[in-house]
Amino acid sequence: NNKETSPIYSDGAGYYEFLPAFLQYKDPWLINLQVRGLNTWNNGLGASCYYVEESGRHIILYPIGVALLLSPFYLLAHMFCWLSGEIGDSYSYVFQFFIRIGAITYFIIGSYYLLKSALIYVNIKFLLVIYALLIFSTNLVHYVVYDSCFSHAYSYFLVCMLIYFIKNNKLPDCKSLLK
């Protein structure tokens, strides 16, 4: 795997590492990094994504949110590998493909809810023009298609959902959360 062919590199590798560590290797402290051949992230995947404590424990330096959102697609990739006889090493082409599908899925769902939220303020033609400008004048499409493990597409999805829920008063009441 390298930067040119895989969405799993650099910061993306840091976000992603939770999935193989917890779900495949059952190794949340990354004790078996050397066994897996990942004793350093400078093997084409990018800079180090973990901190080594004095006790020898490894701690992933990235938050777990992207991994949580990607977990259904990671599990689908494992299922596909199991059904097709492919190698399920968490970094093969199958996993890269499903990670990209995950980013595209979250982008589409986020876009749907963003457009749905804005539709009451402007007509559809104007909204689609503004939306096209937003999408094609920013680097969001790059992060959805090429750097699918980076947090941008998932942050976009979550912000779009937050806008929708705030606009429609669908957020839980704080009093009900405290009961």
PDB file of C-alpha atoms in Angstrom:
ATOM      1  CA  ASN A   1       0.000   0.000   0.000  1.00  0.00           C
ATOM      2  CA  ASN A   2       1.233   3.429  -0.778  1.00  0.00           C
ATOM      3  CA  LYS A   3      -0.099   6.941  -1.019  1.00  0.00           C
ATOM      4  CA  GLU A   4      -0.755   6.725  -4.761  1.00  0.00           C
ATOM      5  CA  THR A   5      -2.975   3.642  -4.616  1.00  0.00           C
ATOM      6  CA  SER A   6      -4.475   3.617  -1.128  1.00  0.00           C
ATOM      7  CA  PRO A   7      -6.719   5.988   0.807  1.00  0.00           C
ATOM      8  CA  ILE A   8      -5.166   4.485   3.945  1.00  0.00           C
ATOM      9  CA  TYR A   9      -2.035   6.559   4.580  1.00  0.00           C
ATOM     10  CA  SER A  10      -0.803   9.455   6.712  1.00  0.00           C
ATOM     11  CA  ASP A  11      -3.572  10.817   8.977  1.00  0.00           C
ATOM     12  CA  GLY A  12      -6.024   8.437   7.335  1.00  0.00           C
ATOM     13  CA  ALA A  13      -3.973   5.498   8.604  1.00  0.00           C
ATOM     14  CA  GLY A  14      -4.215   6.918  12.109  1.00  0.00           C
ATOM     15  CA  TYR A  15      -8.000   7.150  11.950  1.00  0.00           C
ATOM     16  CA  TYR A  16      -8.277   3.734  10.312  1.00  0.00           C
ATOM     17  CA  GLU A  17      -5.916   1.795  12.611  1.00  0.00           C
ATOM     18  CA  PHE A  18      -8.632   1.402  15.245  1.00  0.00           C
ATOM     19  CA  LEU A  19     -10.548  -0.939  12.935  1.00  0.00           C
ATOM     20  CA  PRO A  20      -7.905  -3.632  12.373  1.00  0.00           C
ATOM     21  CA  ALA A  21      -6.540  -3.210  15.905  1.00  0.00           C
ATOM     22  CA  PHE A  22      -9.897  -3.762  17.602  1.00  0.00           C
ATOM     23  CA  LEU A  23     -11.911  -5.838  15.142  1.00  0.00           C
ATOM     24  CA  GLN A  24      -9.408  -8.043  13.343  1.00  0.00           C
ATOM     25  CA  TYR A  25      -6.385  -8.401  15.611  1.00  0.00           C
ATOM     26  CA  LYS A  26      -8.169  -7.779  18.942  1.00  0.00           C
ATOM     27  CA  ASP A  27      -5.098  -5.746  19.888  1.00  0.00           C
ATOM     28  CA  PRO A  28      -6.214  -2.285  21.124  1.00  0.00           C
ATOM     29  CA  TRP A  29      -2.787  -1.535  22.647  1.00  0.00           C
ATOM     30  CA  LEU A  30      -1.052  -2.427  19.364  1.00  0.00           C
ATOM     31  CA  ILE A  31       1.189  -4.933  21.114  1.00  0.00           C
ATOM     32  CA  ASN A  32       1.527  -7.071  17.998  1.00  0.00           C
ATOM     33  CA  LEU A  33       2.526  -4.291  15.593  1.00  0.00           C
ATOM     34  CA  GLN A  34       5.764  -6.022  14.676  1.00  0.00           C
ATOM     35  CA  VAL A  35       3.970  -9.290  14.008  1.00  0.00           C
ATOM     36  CA  ARG A  36       1.674  -7.434  11.603  1.00  0.00           C
ATOM     37  CA  GLY A  37       4.619  -5.709   9.924  1.00  0.00           C
ATOM     38  CA  LEU A  38       3.488  -2.252  11.014  1.00  0.00           C
ATOM     39  CA  ASN A  39       6.215  -1.518  13.533  1.00  0.00           C
ATOM     40  CA  THR A  40       6.617   1.913  11.933  1.00  0.00           C
ATOM     41  CA  TRP A  41       4.223   3.912   9.848  1.00  0.00           C
ATOM     42  CA  ASN A  42       7.053   5.168   7.683  1.00  0.00           C
ATOM     43  CA  ASN A  43       6.571   2.199   5.359  1.00  0.00           C
ATOM     44  CA  GLY A  44       4.633   4.265   2.819  1.00  0.00           C
ATOM     45  CA  LEU A  45       1.586   4.806   4.988  1.00  0.00           C
ATOM     46  CA  GLY A  46       2.836   8.063   6.477  1.00  0.00           C
ATOM     47  CA  ALA A  47       4.113   9.424   9.753  1.00  0.00           C
ATOM     48  CA  SER A  48       3.767   7.661  13.072  1.00  0.00           C
ATOM     49  CA  CYS A  49       0.154   7.439  14.202  1.00  0.00           C
ATOM     50  CA  TYR A  50       0.777   6.134  17.703  1.00  0.00           C
ATOM     51  CA  TYR A  51       2.582   7.076  20.862  1.00  0.00           C
ATOM     52  CA  VAL A  52       4.653   4.530  22.771  1.00  0.00           C
ATOM     53  CA  GLU A  53       4.419   4.848  26.558  1.00  0.00           C
ATOM     54  CA  GLU A  54       7.318   3.951  28.831  1.00  0.00           C
ATOM     55  CA  SER A  55       5.463   0.742  29.692  1.00  0.00           C
ATOM     56  CA  GLY A  56       5.605  -0.246  26.029  1.00  0.00           C
ATOM     57  CA  ARG A  57       1.898   0.289  25.414  1.00  0.00           C
ATOM     58  CA  HIS A  58       1.007   1.968  22.131  1.00  0.00           C
ATOM     59  CA  ILE A  59      -1.713   4.603  22.019  1.00  0.00           C
ATOM     60  CA  ILE A  60      -3.269   5.697  18.736  1.00  0.00           C
ATOM     61  CA  LEU A  61      -2.955   9.480  18.472  1.00  0.00           C
ATOM     62  CA  TYR A  62      -6.199   9.994  16.563  1.00  0.00           C
ATOM     63  CA  PRO A  63      -9.813  10.133  17.726  1.00  0.00           C
ATOM     64  CA  ILE A  64     -11.980   7.089  17.070  1.00  0.00           C
ATOM     65  CA  GLY A  65     -14.878   8.885  15.306  1.00  0.00           C
ATOM     66  CA  VAL A  66     -13.857   8.183  11.706  1.00  0.00           C
ATOM     67  CA  ALA A  67     -13.263   4.519  12.556  1.00  0.00           C
ATOM     68  CA  LEU A  68     -16.730   4.271  14.116  1.00  0.00           C
ATOM     69  CA  LEU A  69     -18.331   5.724  10.995  1.00  0.00           C
ATOM     70  CA  LEU A  70     -16.270   3.426   8.761  1.00  0.00           C
ATOM     71  CA  SER A  71     -16.928   0.291  10.804  1.00  0.00           C
ATOM     72  CA  PRO A  72     -19.979  -0.880   8.772  1.00  0.00           C
ATOM     73  CA  PHE A  73     -17.930  -0.656   5.566  1.00  0.00           C
ATOM     74  CA  TYR A  74     -14.948  -2.348   7.199  1.00  0.00           C
ATOM     75  CA  LEU A  75     -17.228  -5.215   8.261  1.00  0.00           C
ATOM     76  CA  LEU A  76     -18.706  -5.395   4.751  1.00  0.00           C
ATOM     77  CA  ALA A  77     -15.172  -5.673   3.359  1.00  0.00           C
ATOM     78  CA  HIS A  78     -14.450  -8.534   5.772  1.00  0.00           C
ATOM     79  CA  MET A  79     -17.686 -10.242   4.757  1.00  0.00           C
ATOM     80  CA  PHE A  80     -16.810  -9.832   1.088  1.00  0.00           C
ATOM     81  CA  CYS A  81     -13.346 -11.319   1.697  1.00  0.00           C
ATOM     82  CA  TRP A  82     -14.831 -14.229   3.605  1.00  0.00           C
ATOM     83  CA  LEU A  83     -17.421 -14.965   0.885  1.00  0.00           C
ATOM     84  CA  SER A  84     -15.019 -14.551  -2.026  1.00  0.00           C
ATOM     85  CA  GLY A  85     -11.934 -16.187  -0.502  1.00  0.00           C
ATOM     86  CA  GLU A  86      -9.901 -12.959  -0.733  1.00  0.00           C
ATOM     87  CA  ILE A  87      -7.250 -12.202   1.874  1.00  0.00           C
ATOM     88  CA  GLY A  88      -8.810 -10.097   4.638  1.00  0.00           C
ATOM     89  CA  ASP A  89      -5.719  -8.274   5.898  1.00  0.00           C
ATOM     90  CA  SER A  90      -7.487  -4.927   6.468  1.00  0.00           C
ATOM     91  CA  TYR A  91      -5.238  -3.138   3.946  1.00  0.00           C
ATOM     92  CA  SER A  92      -5.936  -5.018   0.711  1.00  0.00           C
ATOM     93  CA  TYR A  93      -7.659  -3.525  -2.306  1.00  0.00           C
ATOM     94  CA  VAL A  94     -11.036  -4.787  -1.046  1.00  0.00           C
ATOM     95  CA  PHE A  95     -10.747  -2.705   2.128  1.00  0.00           C
ATOM     96  CA  GLN A  96      -9.560   0.340   0.198  1.00  0.00           C
ATOM     97  CA  PHE A  97     -12.560  -0.001  -2.109  1.00  0.00           C
ATOM     98  CA  PHE A  98     -15.042  -0.268   0.766  1.00  0.00           C
ATOM     99  CA  ILE A  99     -13.436   2.702   2.546  1.00  0.00           C
ATOM    100  CA  ARG A 100     -14.005   4.773  -0.590  1.00  0.00           C
ATOM    101  CA  ILE A 101     -17.595   3.526  -0.804  1.00  0.00           C
ATOM    102  CA  GLY A 102     -18.057   4.592   2.825  1.00  0.00           C
ATOM    103  CA  ALA A 103     -16.797   8.123   2.165  1.00  0.00           C
ATOM    104  CA  ILE A 104     -19.000   8.428  -0.935  1.00  0.00           C
ATOM    105  CA  THR A 105     -22.017   7.146   1.011  1.00  0.00           C
ATOM    106  CA  TYR A 106     -21.544   9.658   3.833  1.00  0.00           C
ATOM    107  CA  PHE A 107     -20.990  12.437   1.292  1.00  0.00           C
ATOM    108  CA  ILE A 108     -24.253  11.605  -0.512  1.00  0.00           C
ATOM    109  CA  ILE A 109     -26.282  11.317   2.704  1.00  0.00           C
ATOM    110  CA  GLY A 110     -24.814  14.564   4.051  1.00  0.00           C
ATOM    111  CA  SER A 111     -25.526  16.348   0.772  1.00  0.00           C
ATOM    112  CA  TYR A 112     -29.112  15.108   0.756  1.00  0.00           C
ATOM    113  CA  TYR A 113     -29.785  16.479   4.238  1.00  0.00           C
ATOM    114  CA  LEU A 114     -27.961  19.732   3.542  1.00  0.00           C
ATOM    115  CA  LEU A 115     -30.050  20.319   0.419  1.00  0.00           C
ATOM    116  CA  LYS A 116     -33.204  19.297   2.265  1.00  0.00           C
ATOM    117  CA  SER A 117     -32.411  21.819   5.005  1.00  0.00           C
ATOM    118  CA  ALA A 118     -31.773  24.686   2.585  1.00  0.00           C
ATOM    119  CA  LEU A 119     -34.679  23.992   0.233  1.00  0.00           C
ATOM    120  CA  ILE A 120     -37.196  25.968   2.272  1.00  0.00           C
ATOM    121  CA  TYR A 121     -35.093  29.135   1.899  1.00  0.00           C
ATOM    122  CA  VAL A 122     -34.390  29.188  -1.864  1.00  0.00           C
ATOM    123  CA  ASN A 123     -35.747  27.603  -5.032  1.00  0.00           C
ATOM    124  CA  ILE A 124     -34.247  24.341  -6.253  1.00  0.00           C
ATOM    125  CA  LYS A 125     -32.437  25.772  -9.305  1.00  0.00           C
ATOM    126  CA  PHE A 126     -30.610  28.414  -7.288  1.00  0.00           C
ATOM    127  CA  LEU A 127     -29.841  25.885  -4.575  1.00  0.00           C
ATOM    128  CA  LEU A 128     -28.315  23.416  -7.031  1.00  0.00           C
ATOM    129  CA  VAL A 129     -26.099  26.139  -8.531  1.00  0.00           C
ATOM    130  CA  ILE A 130     -24.884  27.176  -5.082  1.00  0.00           C
ATOM    131  CA  TYR A 131     -24.388  23.540  -4.122  1.00  0.00           C
ATOM    132  CA  ALA A 132     -22.361  22.840  -7.287  1.00  0.00           C
ATOM    133  CA  LEU A 133     -20.183  25.865  -6.519  1.00  0.00           C
ATOM    134  CA  LEU A 134     -19.697  24.665  -2.958  1.00  0.00           C
ATOM    135  CA  ILE A 135     -18.727  21.168  -4.037  1.00  0.00           C
ATOM    136  CA  PHE A 136     -16.501  22.008  -6.986  1.00  0.00           C
ATOM    137  CA  SER A 137     -14.806  25.083  -5.542  1.00  0.00           C
ATOM    138  CA  THR A 138     -13.608  23.274  -2.433  1.00  0.00           C
ATOM    139  CA  ASN A 139     -11.437  20.193  -2.027  1.00  0.00           C
ATOM    140  CA  LEU A 140     -14.258  18.088  -0.557  1.00  0.00           C
ATOM    141  CA  VAL A 141     -14.530  15.867  -3.641  1.00  0.00           C
ATOM    142  CA  HIS A 142     -10.807  15.131  -3.393  1.00  0.00           C
ATOM    143  CA  TYR A 143     -11.208  14.002   0.213  1.00  0.00           C
ATOM    144  CA  VAL A 144     -14.216  11.863  -0.667  1.00  0.00           C
ATOM    145  CA  VAL A 145     -12.634  10.109  -3.641  1.00  0.00           C
ATOM    146  CA  TYR A 146      -8.884  10.040  -2.980  1.00  0.00           C
ATOM    147  CA  ASP A 147      -8.263  10.604   0.721  1.00  0.00           C
ATOM    148  CA  SER A 148     -11.274   8.649   1.917  1.00  0.00           C
ATOM    149  CA  CYS A 149      -9.780   7.788   5.309  1.00  0.00           C
ATOM    150  CA  PHE A 150      -9.224  11.416   6.237  1.00  0.00           C
ATOM    151  CA  SER A 151     -11.871  13.031   8.435  1.00  0.00           C
ATOM    152  CA  HIS A 152     -13.171  15.619   5.934  1.00  0.00           C
ATOM    153  CA  ALA A 153     -16.014  13.626   4.334  1.00  0.00           C
ATOM    154  CA  TYR A 154     -17.211  12.385   7.724  1.00  0.00           C
ATOM    155  CA  SER A 155     -17.085  15.856   9.274  1.00  0.00           C
ATOM    156  CA  TYR A 156     -19.090  17.144   6.301  1.00  0.00           C
ATOM    157  CA  PHE A 157     -21.705  14.435   6.901  1.00  0.00           C
ATOM    158  CA  LEU A 158     -21.943  15.162  10.628  1.00  0.00           C
ATOM    159  CA  VAL A 159     -22.207  18.943  10.136  1.00  0.00           C
ATOM    160  CA  CYS A 160     -24.922  18.471   7.493  1.00  0.00           C
ATOM    161  CA  MET A 161     -26.854  16.206   9.855  1.00  0.00           C
ATOM    162  CA  LEU A 162     -26.449  18.694  12.710  1.00  0.00           C
ATOM    163  CA  ILE A 163     -27.800  21.502  10.511  1.00  0.00           C
ATOM    164  CA  TYR A 164     -30.768  19.360   9.524  1.00  0.00           C
ATOM    165  CA  PHE A 165     -31.602  18.325  13.075  1.00  0.00           C
ATOM    166  CA  ILE A 166     -31.219  21.842  14.478  1.00  0.00           C
ATOM    167  CA  LYS A 167     -33.352  23.305  11.682  1.00  0.00           C
ATOM    168  CA  ASN A 168     -36.095  20.749  12.243  1.00  0.00           C
ATOM    169  CA  ASN A 169     -35.955  20.839  16.051  1.00  0.00           C
ATOM    170  CA  LYS A 170     -35.135  17.143  16.141  1.00  0.00           C
ATOM    171  CA  LEU A 171     -32.345  17.356  18.685  1.00  0.00           C
ATOM    172  CA  PRO A 172     -33.110  15.710  22.015  1.00  0.00           C
ATOM    173  CA  ASP A 173     -34.253  17.978  24.812  1.00  0.00           C
ATOM    174  CA  CYS A 174     -31.451  18.449  27.351  1.00  0.00           C
ATOM    175  CA  LYS A 175     -33.882  17.864  30.228  1.00  0.00           C
ATOM    176  CA  SER A 176     -34.841  14.466  28.838  1.00  0.00           C
ATOM    177  CA  LEU A 177     -31.154  13.515  28.597  1.00  0.00           C
ATOM    178  CA  LEU A 178     -30.632  14.245  32.290  1.00  0.00           C
ATOM    179  CA  LYS A 179     -33.543  12.120  33.489  1.00  0.00           C
TER     180      LYS A 179
END
